[in-house]
Coordinates of C-alpha atoms in Angstrom, one line a residue:
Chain A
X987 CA 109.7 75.3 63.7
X988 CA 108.8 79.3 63.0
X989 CA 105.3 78.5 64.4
X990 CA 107.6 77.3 67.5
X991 CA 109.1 80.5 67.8
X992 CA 106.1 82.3 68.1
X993 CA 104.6 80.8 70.3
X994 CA 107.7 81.0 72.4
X995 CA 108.1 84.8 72.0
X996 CA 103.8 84.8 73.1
X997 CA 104.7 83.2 75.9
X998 CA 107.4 86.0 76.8
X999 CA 105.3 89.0 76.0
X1000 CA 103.0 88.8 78.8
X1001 CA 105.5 88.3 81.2
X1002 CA 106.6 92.1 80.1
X1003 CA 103.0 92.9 81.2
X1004 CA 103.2 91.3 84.2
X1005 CA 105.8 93.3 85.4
X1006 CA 104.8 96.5 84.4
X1007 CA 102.1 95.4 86.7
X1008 CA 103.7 94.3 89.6
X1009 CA 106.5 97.2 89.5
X1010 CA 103.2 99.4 89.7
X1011 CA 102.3 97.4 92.7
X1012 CA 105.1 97.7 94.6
X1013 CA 105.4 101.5 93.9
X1014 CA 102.0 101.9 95.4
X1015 CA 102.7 99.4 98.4
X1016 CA 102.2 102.7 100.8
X1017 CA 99.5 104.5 99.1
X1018 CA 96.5 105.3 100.7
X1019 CA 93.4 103.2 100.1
X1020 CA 95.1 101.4 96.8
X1021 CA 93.8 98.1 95.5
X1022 CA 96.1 96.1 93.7
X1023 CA 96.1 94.6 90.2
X1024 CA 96.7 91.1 88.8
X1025 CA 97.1 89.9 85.2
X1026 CA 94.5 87.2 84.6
X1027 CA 95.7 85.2 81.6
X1028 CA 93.6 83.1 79.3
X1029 CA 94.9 80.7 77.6
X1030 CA 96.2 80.9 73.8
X1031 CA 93.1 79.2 71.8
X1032 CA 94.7 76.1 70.0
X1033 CA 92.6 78.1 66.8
X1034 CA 94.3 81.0 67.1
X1035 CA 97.6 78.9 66.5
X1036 CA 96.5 77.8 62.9
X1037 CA 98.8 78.9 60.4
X1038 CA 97.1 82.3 58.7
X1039 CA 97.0 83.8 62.1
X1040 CA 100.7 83.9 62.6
X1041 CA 102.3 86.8 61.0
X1042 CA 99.7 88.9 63.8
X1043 CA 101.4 88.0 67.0
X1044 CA 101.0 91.1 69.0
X1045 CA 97.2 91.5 68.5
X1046 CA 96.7 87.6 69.4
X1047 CA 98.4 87.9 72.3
X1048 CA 96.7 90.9 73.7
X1049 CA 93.3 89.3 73.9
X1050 CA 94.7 86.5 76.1
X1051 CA 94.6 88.7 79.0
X1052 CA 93.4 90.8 81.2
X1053 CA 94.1 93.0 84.8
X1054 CA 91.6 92.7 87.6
X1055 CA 91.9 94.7 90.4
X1056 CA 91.7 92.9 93.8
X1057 CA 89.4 94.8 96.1
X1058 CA 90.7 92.7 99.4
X1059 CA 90.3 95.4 102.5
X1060 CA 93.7 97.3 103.3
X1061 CA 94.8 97.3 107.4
X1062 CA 93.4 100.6 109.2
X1063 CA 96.0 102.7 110.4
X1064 CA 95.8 105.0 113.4
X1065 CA 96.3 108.9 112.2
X1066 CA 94.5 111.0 115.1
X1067 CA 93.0 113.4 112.5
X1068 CA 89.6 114.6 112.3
X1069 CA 89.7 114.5 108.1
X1070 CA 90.7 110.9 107.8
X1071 CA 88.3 108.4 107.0
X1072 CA 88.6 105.3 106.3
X1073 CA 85.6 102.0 105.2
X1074 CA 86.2 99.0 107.3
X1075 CA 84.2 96.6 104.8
X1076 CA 82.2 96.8 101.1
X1077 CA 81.8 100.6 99.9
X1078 CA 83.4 103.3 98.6
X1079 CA 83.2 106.9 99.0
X1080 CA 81.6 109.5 96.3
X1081 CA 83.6 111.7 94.6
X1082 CA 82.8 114.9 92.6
X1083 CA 85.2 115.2 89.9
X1084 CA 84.9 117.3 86.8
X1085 CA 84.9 114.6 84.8
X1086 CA 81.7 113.2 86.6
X1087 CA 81.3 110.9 89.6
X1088 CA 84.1 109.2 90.9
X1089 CA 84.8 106.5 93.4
X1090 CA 87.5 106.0 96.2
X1091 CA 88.2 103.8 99.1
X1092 CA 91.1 107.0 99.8
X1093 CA 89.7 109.1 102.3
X1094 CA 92.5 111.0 102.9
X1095 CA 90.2 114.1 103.0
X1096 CA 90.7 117.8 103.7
X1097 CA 88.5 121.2 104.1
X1098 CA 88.5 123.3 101.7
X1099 CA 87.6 127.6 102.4
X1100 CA 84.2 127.1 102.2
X1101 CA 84.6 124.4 104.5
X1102 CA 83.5 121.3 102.5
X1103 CA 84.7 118.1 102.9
X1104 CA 87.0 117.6 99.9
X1105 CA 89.6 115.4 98.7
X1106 CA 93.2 116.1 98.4
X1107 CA 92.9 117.0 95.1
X1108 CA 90.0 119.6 96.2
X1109 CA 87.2 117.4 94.6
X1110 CA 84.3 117.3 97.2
X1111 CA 83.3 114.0 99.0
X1112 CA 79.4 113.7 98.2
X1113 CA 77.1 113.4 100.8
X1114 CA 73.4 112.6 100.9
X1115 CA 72.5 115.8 99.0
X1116 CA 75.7 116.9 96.7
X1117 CA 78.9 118.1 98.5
X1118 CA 79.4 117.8 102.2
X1119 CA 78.9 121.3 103.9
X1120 CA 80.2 121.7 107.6
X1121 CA 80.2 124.5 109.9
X1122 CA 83.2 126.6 111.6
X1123 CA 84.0 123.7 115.1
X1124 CA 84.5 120.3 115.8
X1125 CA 82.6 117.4 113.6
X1126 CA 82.0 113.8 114.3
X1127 CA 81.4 111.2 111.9
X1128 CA 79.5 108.3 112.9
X1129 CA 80.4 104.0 111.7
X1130 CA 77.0 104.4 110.0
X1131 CA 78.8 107.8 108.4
X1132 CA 76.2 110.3 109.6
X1133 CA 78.3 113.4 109.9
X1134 CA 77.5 115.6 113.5
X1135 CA 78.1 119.0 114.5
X1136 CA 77.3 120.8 118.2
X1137 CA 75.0 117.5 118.6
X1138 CA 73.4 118.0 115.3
X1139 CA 73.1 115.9 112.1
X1140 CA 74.4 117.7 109.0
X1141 CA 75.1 115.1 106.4
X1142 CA 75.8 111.9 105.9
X1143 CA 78.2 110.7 103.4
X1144 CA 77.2 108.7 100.7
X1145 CA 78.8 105.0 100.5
X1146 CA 77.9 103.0 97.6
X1147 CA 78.5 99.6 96.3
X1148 CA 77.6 98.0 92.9
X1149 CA 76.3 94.8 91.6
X1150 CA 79.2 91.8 91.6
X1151 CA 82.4 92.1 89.7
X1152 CA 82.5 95.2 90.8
X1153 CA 82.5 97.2 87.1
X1154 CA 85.2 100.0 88.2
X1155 CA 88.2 100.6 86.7
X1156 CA 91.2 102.9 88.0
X1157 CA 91.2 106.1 86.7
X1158 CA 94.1 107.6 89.2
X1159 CA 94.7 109.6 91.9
X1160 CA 93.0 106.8 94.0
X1161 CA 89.7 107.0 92.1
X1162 CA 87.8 104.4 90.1
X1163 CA 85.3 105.2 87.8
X1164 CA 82.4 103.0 86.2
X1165 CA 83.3 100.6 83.2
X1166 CA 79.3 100.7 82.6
X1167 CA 78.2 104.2 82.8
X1168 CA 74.7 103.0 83.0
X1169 CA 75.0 101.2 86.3
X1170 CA 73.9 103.0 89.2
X1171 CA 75.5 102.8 92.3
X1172 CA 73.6 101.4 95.5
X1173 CA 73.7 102.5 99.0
X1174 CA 76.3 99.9 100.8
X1175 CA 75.1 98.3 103.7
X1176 CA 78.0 96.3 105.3
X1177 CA 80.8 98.6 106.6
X1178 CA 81.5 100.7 108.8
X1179 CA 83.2 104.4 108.8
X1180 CA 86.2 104.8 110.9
X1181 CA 87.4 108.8 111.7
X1182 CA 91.0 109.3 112.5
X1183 CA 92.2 106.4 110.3
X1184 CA 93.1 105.7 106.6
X1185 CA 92.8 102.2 104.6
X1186 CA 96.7 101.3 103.8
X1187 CA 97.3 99.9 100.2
X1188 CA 96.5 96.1 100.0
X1189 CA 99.8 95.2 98.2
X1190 CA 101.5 92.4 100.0
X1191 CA 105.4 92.3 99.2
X1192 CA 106.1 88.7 99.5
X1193 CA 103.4 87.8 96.8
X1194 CA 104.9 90.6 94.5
X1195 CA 108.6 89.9 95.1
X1196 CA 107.6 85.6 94.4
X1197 CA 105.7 87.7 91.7
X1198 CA 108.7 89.1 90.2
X1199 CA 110.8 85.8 90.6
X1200 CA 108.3 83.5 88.9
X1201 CA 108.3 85.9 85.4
X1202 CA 111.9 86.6 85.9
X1203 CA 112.4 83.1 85.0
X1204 CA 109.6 82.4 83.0
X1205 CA 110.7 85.0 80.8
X1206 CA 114.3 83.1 81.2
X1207 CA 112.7 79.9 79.8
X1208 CA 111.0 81.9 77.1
X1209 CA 114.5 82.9 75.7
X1210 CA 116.0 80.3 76.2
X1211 CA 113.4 78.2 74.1
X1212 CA 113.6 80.5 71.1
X1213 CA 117.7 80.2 71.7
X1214 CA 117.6 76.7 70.9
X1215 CA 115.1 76.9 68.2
X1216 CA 117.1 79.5 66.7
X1217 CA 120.0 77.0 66.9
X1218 CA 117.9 74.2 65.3
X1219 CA 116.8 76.6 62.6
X1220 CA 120.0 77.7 62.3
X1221 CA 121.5 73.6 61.7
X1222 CA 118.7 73.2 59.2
X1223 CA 119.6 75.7 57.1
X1224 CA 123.4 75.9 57.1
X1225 CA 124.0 72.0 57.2
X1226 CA 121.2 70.6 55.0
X1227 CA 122.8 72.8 52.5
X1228 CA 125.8 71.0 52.6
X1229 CA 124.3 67.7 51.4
Chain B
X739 CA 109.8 97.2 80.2
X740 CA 111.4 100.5 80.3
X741 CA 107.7 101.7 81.6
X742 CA 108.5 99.4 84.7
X743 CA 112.0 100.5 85.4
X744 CA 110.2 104.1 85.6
X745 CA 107.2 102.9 87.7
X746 CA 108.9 101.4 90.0
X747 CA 111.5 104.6 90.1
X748 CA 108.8 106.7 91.5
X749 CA 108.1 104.3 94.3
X750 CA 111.9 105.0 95.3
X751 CA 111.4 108.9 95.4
X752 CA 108.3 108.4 97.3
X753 CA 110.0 106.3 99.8
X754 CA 113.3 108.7 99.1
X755 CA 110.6 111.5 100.9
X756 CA 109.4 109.5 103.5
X757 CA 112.6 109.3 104.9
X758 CA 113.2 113.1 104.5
X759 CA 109.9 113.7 106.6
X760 CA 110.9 110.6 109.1
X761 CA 114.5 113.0 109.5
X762 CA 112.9 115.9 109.7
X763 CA 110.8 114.5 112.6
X764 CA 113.9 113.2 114.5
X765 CA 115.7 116.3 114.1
X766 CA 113.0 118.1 115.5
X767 CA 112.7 115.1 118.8
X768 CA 113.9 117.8 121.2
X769 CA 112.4 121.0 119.5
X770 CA 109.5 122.9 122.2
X771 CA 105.7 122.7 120.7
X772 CA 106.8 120.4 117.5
X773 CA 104.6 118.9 115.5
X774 CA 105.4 115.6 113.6
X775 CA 104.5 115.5 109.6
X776 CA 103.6 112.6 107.7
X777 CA 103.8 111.8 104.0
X778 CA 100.7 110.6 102.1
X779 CA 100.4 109.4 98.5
X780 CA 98.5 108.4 95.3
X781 CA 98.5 106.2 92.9
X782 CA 99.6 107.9 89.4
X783 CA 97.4 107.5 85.8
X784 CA 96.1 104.7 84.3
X785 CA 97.0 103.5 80.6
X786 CA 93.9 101.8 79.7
X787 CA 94.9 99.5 76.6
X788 CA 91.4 98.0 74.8
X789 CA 91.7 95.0 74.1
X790 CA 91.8 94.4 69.9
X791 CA 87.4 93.9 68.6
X792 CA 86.6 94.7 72.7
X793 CA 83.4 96.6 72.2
X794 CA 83.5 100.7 72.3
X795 CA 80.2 100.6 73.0
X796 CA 79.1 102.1 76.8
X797 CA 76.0 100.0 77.2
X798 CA 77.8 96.4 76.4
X799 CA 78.9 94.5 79.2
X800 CA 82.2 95.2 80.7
X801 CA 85.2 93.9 78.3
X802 CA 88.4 92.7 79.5
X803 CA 90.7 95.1 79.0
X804 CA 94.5 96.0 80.6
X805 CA 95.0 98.8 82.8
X806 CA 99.2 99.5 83.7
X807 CA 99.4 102.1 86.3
X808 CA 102.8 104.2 86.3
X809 CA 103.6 104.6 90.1
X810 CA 102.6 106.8 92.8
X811 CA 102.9 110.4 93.8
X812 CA 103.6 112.2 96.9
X813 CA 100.1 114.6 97.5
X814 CA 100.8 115.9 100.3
X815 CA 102.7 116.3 103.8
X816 CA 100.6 116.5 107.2
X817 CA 100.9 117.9 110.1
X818 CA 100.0 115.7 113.0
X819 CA 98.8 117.8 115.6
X820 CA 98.6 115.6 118.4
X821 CA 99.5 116.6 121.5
X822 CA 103.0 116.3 123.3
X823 CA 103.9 115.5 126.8
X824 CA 104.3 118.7 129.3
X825 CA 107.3 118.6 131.2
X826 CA 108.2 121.1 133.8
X827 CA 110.6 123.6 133.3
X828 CA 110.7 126.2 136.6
X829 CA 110.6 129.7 134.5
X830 CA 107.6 131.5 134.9
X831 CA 107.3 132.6 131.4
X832 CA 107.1 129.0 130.1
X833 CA 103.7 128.2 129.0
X834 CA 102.3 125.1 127.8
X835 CA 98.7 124.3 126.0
X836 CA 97.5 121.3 127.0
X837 CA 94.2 121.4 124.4
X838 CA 93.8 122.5 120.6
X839 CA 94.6 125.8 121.0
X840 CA 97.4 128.0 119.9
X841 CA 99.1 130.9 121.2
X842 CA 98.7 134.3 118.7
X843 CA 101.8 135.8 117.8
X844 CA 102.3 139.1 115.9
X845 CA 105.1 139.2 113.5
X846 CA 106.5 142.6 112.5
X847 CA 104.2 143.2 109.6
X848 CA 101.4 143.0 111.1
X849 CA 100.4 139.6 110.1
X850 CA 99.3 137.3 113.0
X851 CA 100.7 133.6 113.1
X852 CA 100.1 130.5 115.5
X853 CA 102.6 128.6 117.7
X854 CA 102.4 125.7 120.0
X855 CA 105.9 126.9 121.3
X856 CA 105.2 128.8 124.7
X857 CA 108.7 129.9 125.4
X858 CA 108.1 133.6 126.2
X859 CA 110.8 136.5 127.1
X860 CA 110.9 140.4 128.3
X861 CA 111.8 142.4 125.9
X862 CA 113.8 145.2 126.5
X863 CA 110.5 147.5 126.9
X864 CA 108.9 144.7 129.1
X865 CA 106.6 143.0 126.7
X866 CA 106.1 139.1 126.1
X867 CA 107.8 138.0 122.9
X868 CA 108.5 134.4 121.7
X869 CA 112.6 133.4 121.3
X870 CA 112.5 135.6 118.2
X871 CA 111.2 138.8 119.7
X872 CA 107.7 138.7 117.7
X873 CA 104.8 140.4 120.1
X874 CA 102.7 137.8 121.9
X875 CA 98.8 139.0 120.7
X876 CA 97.0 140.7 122.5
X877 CA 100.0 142.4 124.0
X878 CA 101.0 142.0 127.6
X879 CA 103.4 144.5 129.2
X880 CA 105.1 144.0 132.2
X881 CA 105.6 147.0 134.4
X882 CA 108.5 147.7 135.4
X883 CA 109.3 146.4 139.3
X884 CA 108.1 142.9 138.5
X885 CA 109.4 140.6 140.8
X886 CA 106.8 137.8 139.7
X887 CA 104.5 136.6 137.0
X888 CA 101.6 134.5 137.2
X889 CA 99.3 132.8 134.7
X890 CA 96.4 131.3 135.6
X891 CA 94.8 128.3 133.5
X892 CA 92.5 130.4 132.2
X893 CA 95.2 132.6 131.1
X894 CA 94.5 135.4 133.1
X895 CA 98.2 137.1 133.9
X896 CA 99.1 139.2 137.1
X897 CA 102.5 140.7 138.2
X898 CA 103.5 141.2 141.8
X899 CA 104.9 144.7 141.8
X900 CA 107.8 146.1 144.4
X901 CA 105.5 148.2 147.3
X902 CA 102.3 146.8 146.1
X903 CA 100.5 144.3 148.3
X904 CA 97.6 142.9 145.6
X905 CA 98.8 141.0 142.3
X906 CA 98.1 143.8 139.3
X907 CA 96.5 142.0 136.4
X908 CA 98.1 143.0 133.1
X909 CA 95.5 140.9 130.8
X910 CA 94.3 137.7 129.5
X911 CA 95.9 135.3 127.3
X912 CA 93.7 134.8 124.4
X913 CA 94.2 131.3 121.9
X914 CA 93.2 130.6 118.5
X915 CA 91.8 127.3 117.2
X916 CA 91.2 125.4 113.4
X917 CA 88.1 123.2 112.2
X918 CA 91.6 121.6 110.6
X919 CA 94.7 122.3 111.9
X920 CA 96.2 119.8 109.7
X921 CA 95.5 122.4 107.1
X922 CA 98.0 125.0 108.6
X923 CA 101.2 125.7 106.7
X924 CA 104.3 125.9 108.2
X925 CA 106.4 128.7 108.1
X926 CA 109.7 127.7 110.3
X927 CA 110.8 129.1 113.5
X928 CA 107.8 127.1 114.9
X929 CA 104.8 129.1 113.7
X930 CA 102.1 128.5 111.4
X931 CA 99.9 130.2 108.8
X932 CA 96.1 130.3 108.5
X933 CA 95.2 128.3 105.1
X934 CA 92.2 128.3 103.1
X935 CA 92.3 124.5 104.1
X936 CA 92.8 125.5 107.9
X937 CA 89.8 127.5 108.1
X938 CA 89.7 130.7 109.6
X939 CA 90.9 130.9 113.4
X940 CA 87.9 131.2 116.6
X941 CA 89.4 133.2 119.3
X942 CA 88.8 132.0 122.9
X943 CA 90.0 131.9 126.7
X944 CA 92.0 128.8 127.8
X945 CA 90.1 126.5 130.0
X946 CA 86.6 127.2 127.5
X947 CA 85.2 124.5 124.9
X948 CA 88.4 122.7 124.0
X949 CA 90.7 125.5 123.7
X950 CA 93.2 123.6 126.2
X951 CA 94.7 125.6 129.7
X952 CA 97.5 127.1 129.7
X953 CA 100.3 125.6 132.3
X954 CA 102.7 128.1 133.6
X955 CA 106.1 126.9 134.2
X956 CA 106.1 123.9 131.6
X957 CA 106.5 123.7 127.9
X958 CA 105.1 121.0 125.6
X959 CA 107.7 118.5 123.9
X960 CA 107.4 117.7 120.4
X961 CA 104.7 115.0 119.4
X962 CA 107.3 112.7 117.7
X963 CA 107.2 109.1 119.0
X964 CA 110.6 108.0 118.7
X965 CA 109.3 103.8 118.1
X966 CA 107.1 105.0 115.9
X967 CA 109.6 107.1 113.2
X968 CA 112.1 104.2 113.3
X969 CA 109.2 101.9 112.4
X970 CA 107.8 103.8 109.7
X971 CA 111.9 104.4 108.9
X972 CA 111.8 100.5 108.8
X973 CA 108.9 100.6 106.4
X974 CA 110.2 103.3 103.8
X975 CA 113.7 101.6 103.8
X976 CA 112.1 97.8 102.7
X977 CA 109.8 99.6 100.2
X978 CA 112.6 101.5 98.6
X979 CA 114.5 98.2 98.7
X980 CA 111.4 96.3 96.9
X981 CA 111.4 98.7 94.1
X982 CA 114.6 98.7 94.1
X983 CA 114.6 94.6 93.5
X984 CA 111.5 95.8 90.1
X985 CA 114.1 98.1 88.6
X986 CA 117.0 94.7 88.7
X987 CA 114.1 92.2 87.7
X988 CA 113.3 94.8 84.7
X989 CA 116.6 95.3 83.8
X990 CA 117.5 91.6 84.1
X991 CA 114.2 91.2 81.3
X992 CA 115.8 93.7 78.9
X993 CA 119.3 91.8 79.2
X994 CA 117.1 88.3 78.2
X995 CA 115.2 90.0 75.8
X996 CA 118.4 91.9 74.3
X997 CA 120.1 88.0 74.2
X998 CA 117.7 86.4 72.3
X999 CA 120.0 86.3 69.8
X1000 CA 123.8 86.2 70.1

């Protein structure tokens, strides 16, 4: 009966993840180059159920799960300007952060005063040989992302990939960053650079909103589970009494 | 819970915006040498929750582990700077760029700022001004007598004079271009402001590498595509309307969770 409860109230916790997860979707369904998450769940081990592992609920519960982020390619979308790139395939641009290398499929990219290429955060884009230097005029980037000026090649950026699962996580600001520090990134070799268009966010609203419903009314069926073992509780100990 | 009634919160500011700039750009359907902005975002931080005995240790293999994003955040508003369609307006003082360039305007402290709007005047001691009487640069004067103007597409101006038989050429029309025009800031009134992210302004003639010629006698429209606004207006108003829909499923989860027992 109490081990019923728990497991009811386990069932209802993730569900509170889930839709911390999807509201995060939805908030980034126009954001620039952003790859949404999913909860993967694992099932609850029959072991953990046995009866000394009860009283710690919370901590059983988190194991059963995780997010994954779901690197599906975004639609390209037209802007016209020269700074916006965008990776039509597997890749992801190099970023110079303070915090070390970071990774984006964002390029929503600006010049900075010493004309580098740089994010909008100011973080240069990395090229072949550290930050990406252009010259006062017109520049032209290339599919294969060799970056030209007055007919001349002055960079070319550097898009990398990694081993499958891809071991990135999302560090904000449209960057992911290595979950393995000791992995090296490798040069990409299937995509291909578009100038004058950004990646839009991959969050499709009709899987989020049937999303939403289904833990809406798991969560329902959660509660209403522990109301009626409350209710049976409740019987047993008030009318067994009476006997 | 209550992190996912915020999250989803600042998806409806960020949409709240887009429709500002979408408004903005309507206003501005009619308004000479306009350019249309856009909004762009990114996603907010990351709360990275380990999972309980997942390994701390950098060279193990990746663990599973949560990551709950809180929402997204406006970075930044663009400028498109595409151009608009010319239309003809019969006043010799109307000048249109069809190219990258930008006409130099003096304001009156000196500082020099950058306008797509070619809608020149006389002023009262006969020099070409924009609608606000700031000094077109370099300065042109007209002498007095004029009884016409013209601008070549190079920019090259002459006035026909009473009792003279040859055009007198008052000067040349000089434009200023950006590496990254989106970079400009905008000050109003239709001018713009060098930036460190516009990169410092080349000086040129109309009709040389890309600078655009000039077009007496018509002014550029704005760039703002009506279809396009009232799609992207589409867009914001179903977005705010989804996050609208995480705030009530949120809500309705604190209601269950606040029922579990009567």
């Amino acid at each position: 009966m109490i081990r019923g409860l728990y497991i009811s109230a386990a069932g209802m916790l993730p569900q509170d993840m889930e839709q911390e997860v999807a509201a995060n979707n939805l908030a980034n369904i126009n954001t620039t180059g952003y790859k949404k998450d999913a909860v993967h769940f694992k099932r609850l081990l029959d072991e953990r159920l046995s009866l000394d592992s009860l009283h710690g609920g919370e901590s059983d519960v988190s194991n059963s799960e995780e997010t994954l982020i779901n690197f599906s390619q975004g639609e390209l979308q037209p802007t016209d300007v020269k700074t916006d790139l965008a990776i039509d395939g597997d890749g992801f641009f190099s970023i110079e952060t303070p915090d070390g290398v970071r990774f984006t499929r964002d390029g929503n990219f600006t010049l900075n005063e010493e004309n580098q290429l740089v994010t909008k955060s100011g973080n240069p884009v990395l090229g072949e040989s550290g930050p990406i230097q252009l010259f006062d005029g017109d520049f032209e980037v290339k599919q294969n992302g060799d970056i030209f000026q007055n007919g001349n090649l002055v960079d070319r950026l550097s898009i990398v990939t990694f081993p499958r699962p891809l071991p990135l996580k999302k560090a904000g600001e449209g960057l992911f960053e290595l979950t393995v520090p000791s992995i090296h990134p490798q040069e990409s070799e299937h995509f291909t650079v578009q100038q004058g268009f950004l990646e839009g966010s991959n969050v499709n609203a009709i899987s989020e909103m049937v999303k939403m419903i289904t833990i809406d009314k798991s969560f329902q069926a959660g509660q209403k589970a522990i109301q009626a073992q409350n209710e049976t509780l409740g019987k047993l100990i008030n009318q067994t009494a009476r006997y | 819970m209550i992190r996912s009634l915020r999250t989803a919160a600042t998806g409806m500011y960020a949409q709240e915006m887009v429709v500002d700039v979408i408004s903005n750009n309507l206003a501005n359907l009619n308004t000479t040498g306009f350019k249309k902005s856009k909004v762009e975002f990114q996603d907010l931080l990351y709360q990275t929750i380990q999972n309980p005995g997942a390994s701390t240790n950098g060279s193990a293999a990746p663990t599973s582990e949560i990551q709950i994003g809180h929402g997204t955040k406006p970075v930044s508003v663009l400028k498109i700077f595409s151009q608009g369609d010319v239309s003809p307006t019969d006043n010799p003082l109307d000048l249109a760029i069809d190219g990258e360039g930008f006409f130099k305007v003096q304001m009156p402290d000196g500082r020099i700022t950058y306008t797509r709007d070619g809608t020149f005047k006389i002023s009262a001691d006969g020099r070409l001004v924009t609608s606000d009487g700031y000094v077109l640069d370099p300065e042109i004067s007209l002498p007095e007598n004029t009884t016409g103007v013209n601008i070549s597409s190079e920019g090259v101006i002459s006035a026909q004079v009473v009792g003279e038989t040859e055009p007198e050429v008052l000067g040349q029309i000089e434009l200023a271009k950006f590496v990254n025009p989106a970079g400009l800031k905008n000050i109003g009134r239709n001018l713009f402001e060098e930036t460190g992210a516009s990169g410092a302004p080349q000086y040129g003639t109309p009709d040389s590498d890309g600078f655009g010629r000039v077009l007496q006698g018509y002014i550029e429209t704005s760039n703002v595509d009506v279809v396009q606004e009232m799609v992207n207006m589409i867009v914001a108003q179903r977005a705010y309307e989804i996050n609208s829909k995480a705030i009530k499923t949120s809500e309705e989860m604190l209601t269950m969770a606040n029922n579990l027992k009567r």
